[in-house]
PDB file of C-alpha atoms in Angstrom:
ATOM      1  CA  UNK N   1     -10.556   7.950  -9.422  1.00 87.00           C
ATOM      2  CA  UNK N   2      -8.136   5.465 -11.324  1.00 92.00           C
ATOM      3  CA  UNK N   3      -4.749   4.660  -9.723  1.00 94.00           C
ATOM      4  CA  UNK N   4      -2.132   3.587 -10.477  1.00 95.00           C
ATOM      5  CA  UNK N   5       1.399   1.468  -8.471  1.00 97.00           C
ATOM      6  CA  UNK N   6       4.642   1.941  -9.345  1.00 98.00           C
ATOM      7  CA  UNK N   7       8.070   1.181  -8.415  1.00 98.00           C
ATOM      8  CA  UNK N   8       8.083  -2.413  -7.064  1.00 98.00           C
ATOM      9  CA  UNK N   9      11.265  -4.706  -7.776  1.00 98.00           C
ATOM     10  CA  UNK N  10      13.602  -7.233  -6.634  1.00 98.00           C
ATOM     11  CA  UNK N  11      15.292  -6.779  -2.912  1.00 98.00           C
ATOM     12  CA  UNK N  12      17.269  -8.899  -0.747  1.00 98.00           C
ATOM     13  CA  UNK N  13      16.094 -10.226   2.541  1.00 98.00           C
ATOM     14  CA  UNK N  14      16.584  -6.870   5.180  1.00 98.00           C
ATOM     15  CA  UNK N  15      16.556  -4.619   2.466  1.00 98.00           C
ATOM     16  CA  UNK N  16      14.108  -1.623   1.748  1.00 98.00           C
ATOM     17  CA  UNK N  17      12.126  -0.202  -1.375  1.00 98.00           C
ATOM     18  CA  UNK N  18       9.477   2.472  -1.695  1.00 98.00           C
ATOM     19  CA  UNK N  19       6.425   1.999  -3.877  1.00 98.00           C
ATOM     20  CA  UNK N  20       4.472   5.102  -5.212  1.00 98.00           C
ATOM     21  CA  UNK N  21       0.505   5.439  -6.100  1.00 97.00           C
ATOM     22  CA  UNK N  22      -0.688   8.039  -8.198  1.00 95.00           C
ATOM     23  CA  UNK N  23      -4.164   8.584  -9.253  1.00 93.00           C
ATOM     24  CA  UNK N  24      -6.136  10.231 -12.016  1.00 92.00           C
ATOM     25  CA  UNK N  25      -7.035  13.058 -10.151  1.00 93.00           C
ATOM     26  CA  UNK N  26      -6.088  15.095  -6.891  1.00 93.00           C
ATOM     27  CA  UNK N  27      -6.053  12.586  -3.947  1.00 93.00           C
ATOM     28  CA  UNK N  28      -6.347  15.041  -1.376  1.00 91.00           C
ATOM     29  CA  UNK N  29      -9.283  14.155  -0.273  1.00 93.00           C
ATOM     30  CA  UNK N  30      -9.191  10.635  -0.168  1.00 94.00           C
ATOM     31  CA  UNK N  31      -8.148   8.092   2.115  1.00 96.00           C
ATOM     32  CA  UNK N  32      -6.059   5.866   0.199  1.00 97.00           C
ATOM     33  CA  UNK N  33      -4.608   2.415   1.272  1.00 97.00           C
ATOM     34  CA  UNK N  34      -2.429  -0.460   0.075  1.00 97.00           C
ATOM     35  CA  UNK N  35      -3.086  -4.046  -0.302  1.00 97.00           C
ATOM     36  CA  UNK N  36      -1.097  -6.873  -1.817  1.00 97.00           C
ATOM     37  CA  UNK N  37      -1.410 -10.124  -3.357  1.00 96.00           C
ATOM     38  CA  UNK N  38       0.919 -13.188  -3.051  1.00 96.00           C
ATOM     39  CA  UNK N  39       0.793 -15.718  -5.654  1.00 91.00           C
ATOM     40  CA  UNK N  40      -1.623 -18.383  -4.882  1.00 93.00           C
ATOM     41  CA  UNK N  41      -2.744 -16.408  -1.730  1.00 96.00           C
ATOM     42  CA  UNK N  42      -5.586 -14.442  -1.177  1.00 96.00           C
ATOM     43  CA  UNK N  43      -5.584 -10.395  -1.096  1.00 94.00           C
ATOM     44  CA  UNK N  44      -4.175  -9.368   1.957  1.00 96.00           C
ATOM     45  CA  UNK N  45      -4.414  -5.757   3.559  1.00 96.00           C
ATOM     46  CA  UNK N  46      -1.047  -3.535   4.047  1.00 98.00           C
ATOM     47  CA  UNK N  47      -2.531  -0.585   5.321  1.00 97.00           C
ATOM     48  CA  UNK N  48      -4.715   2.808   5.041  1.00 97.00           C
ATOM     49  CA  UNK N  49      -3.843   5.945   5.085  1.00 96.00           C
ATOM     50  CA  UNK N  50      -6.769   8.594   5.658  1.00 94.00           C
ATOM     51  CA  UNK N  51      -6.750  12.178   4.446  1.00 92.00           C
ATOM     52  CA  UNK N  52      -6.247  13.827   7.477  1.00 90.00           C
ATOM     53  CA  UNK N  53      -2.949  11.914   8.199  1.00 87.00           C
ATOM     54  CA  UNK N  54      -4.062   8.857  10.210  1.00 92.00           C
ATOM     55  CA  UNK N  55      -3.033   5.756   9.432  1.00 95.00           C
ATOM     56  CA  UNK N  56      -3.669   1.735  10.340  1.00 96.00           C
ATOM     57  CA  UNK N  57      -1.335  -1.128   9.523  1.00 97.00           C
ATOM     58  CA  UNK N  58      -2.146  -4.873   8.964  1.00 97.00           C
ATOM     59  CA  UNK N  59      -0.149  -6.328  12.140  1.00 97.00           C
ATOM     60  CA  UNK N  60       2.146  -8.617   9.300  1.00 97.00           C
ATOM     61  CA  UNK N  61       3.616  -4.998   8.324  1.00 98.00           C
ATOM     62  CA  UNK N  62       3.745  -2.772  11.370  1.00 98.00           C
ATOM     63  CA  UNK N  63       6.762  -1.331  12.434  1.00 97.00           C
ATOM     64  CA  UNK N  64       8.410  -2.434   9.302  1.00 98.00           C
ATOM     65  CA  UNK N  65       6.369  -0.513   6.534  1.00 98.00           C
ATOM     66  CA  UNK N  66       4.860   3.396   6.433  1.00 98.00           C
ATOM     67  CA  UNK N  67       2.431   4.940   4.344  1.00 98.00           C
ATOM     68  CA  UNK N  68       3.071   8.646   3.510  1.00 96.00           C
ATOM     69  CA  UNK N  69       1.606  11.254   1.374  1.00 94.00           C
ATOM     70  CA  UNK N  70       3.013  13.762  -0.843  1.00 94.00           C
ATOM     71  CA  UNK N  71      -0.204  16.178  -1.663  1.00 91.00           C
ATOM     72  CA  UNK N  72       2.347  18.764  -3.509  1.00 94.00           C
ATOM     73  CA  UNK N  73       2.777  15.573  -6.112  1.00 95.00           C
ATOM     74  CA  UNK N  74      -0.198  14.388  -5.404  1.00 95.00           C
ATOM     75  CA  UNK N  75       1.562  10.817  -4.425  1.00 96.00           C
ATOM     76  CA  UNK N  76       1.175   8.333  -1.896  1.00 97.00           C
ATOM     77  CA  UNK N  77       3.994   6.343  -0.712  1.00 98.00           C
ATOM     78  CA  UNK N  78       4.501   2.764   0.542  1.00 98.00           C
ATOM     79  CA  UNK N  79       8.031   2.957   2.865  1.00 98.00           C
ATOM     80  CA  UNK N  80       9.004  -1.018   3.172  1.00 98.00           C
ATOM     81  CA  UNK N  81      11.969  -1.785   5.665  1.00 98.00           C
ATOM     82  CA  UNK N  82      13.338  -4.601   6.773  1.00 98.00           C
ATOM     83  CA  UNK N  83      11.834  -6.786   3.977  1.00 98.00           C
ATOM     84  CA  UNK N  84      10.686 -10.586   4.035  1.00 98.00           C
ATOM     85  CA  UNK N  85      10.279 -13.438   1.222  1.00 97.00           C
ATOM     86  CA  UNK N  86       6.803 -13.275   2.517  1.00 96.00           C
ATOM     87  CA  UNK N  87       6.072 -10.272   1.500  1.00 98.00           C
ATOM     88  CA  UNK N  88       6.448 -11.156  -1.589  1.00 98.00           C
ATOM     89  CA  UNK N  89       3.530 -10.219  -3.950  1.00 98.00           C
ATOM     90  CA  UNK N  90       2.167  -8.076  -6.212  1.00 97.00           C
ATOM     91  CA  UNK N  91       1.108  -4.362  -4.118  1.00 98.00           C
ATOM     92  CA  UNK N  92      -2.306  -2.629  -5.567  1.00 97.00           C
ATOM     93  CA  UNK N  93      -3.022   1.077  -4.049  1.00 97.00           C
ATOM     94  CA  UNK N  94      -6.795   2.187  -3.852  1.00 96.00           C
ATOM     95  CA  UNK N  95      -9.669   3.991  -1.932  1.00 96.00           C
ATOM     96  CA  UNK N  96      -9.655   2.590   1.781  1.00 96.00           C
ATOM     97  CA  UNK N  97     -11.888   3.234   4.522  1.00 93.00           C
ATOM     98  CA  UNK N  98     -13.431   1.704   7.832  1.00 92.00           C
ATOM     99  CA  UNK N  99     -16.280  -0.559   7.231  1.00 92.00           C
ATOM    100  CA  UNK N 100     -17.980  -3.103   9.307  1.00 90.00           C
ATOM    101  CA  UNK N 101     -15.092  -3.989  11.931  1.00 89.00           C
ATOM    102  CA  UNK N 102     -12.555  -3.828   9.412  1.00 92.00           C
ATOM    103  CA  UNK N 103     -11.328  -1.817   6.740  1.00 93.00           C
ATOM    104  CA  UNK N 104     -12.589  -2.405   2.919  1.00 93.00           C
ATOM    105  CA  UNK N 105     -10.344  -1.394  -0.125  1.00 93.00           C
ATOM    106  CA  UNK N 106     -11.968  -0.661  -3.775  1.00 90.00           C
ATOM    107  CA  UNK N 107     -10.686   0.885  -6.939  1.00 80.00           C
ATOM    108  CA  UNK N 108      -7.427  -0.749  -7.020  1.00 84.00           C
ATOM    109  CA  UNK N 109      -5.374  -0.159 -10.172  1.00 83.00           C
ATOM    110  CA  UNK N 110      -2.936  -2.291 -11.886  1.00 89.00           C
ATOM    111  CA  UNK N 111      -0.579  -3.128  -9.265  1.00 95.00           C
ATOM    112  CA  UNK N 112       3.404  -3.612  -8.906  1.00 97.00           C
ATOM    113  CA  UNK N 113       5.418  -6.634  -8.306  1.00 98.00           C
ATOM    114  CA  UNK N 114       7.610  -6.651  -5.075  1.00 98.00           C
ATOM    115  CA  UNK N 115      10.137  -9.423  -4.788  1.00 98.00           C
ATOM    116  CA  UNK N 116      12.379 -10.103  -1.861  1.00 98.00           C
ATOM    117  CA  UNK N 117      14.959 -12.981  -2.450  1.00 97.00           C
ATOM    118  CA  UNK N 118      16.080 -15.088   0.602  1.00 90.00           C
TER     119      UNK N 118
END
């Protein structure tokens, strides 16, 4: 399945913006997660969402950012609140699931740039 990020922008410090993932086919079945990457920084986890509605956060982004699914559009949404300069960085979406003690992200499509001023 090929997917695909959209929506990402500039936002103030405190302010909100929702990213979207779409894929190539229907995602219904799929658990399908979130993980960004900050310039110079290594690929960081943002969360997973699994098919049957449960979801995990990185601990960087909990309480301030929700992933949702739309299966009628066949979307998945990243809900950012309360945003940070840090989290600054480019957001990929993509197959997730629970590996070896943690969970593993593949077939991440071209991602979207998220940039929160100070």
């Amino acid at each position: 399945v090929q997917l695909q990020a959209s929506g990402g922008g500039l936002v103030q410090t405190g302010g909100s913006l929702r990213l979207s993932c779409t894929g190539s086919e229907a995602l219904d079945y799929y658990a399908i997660g979130w993980i960004r990457q900050a310039p110079g920084k290594e690929r960081e986890e943002v969360g997973c969402k699994s098919s049957s509605d449960g979801s995990h956060y990185a601990d960087s982004v909990k309480g301030r950012f929700a992933i949702s699914r739309d299966n009628s559009k066949n979307m998945v949404y990243l809900e950012m609140n309360n945003l940070r300069p840090e989290d600054t960085a480019v957001y990929h979406c993509g197959l997730c699931w629970y590996g070896v003690g943690e969970y593993e992200y593949e077939d991440l499509g071209q991602g979207t740039l998220v940039t929160v001023s100070s």
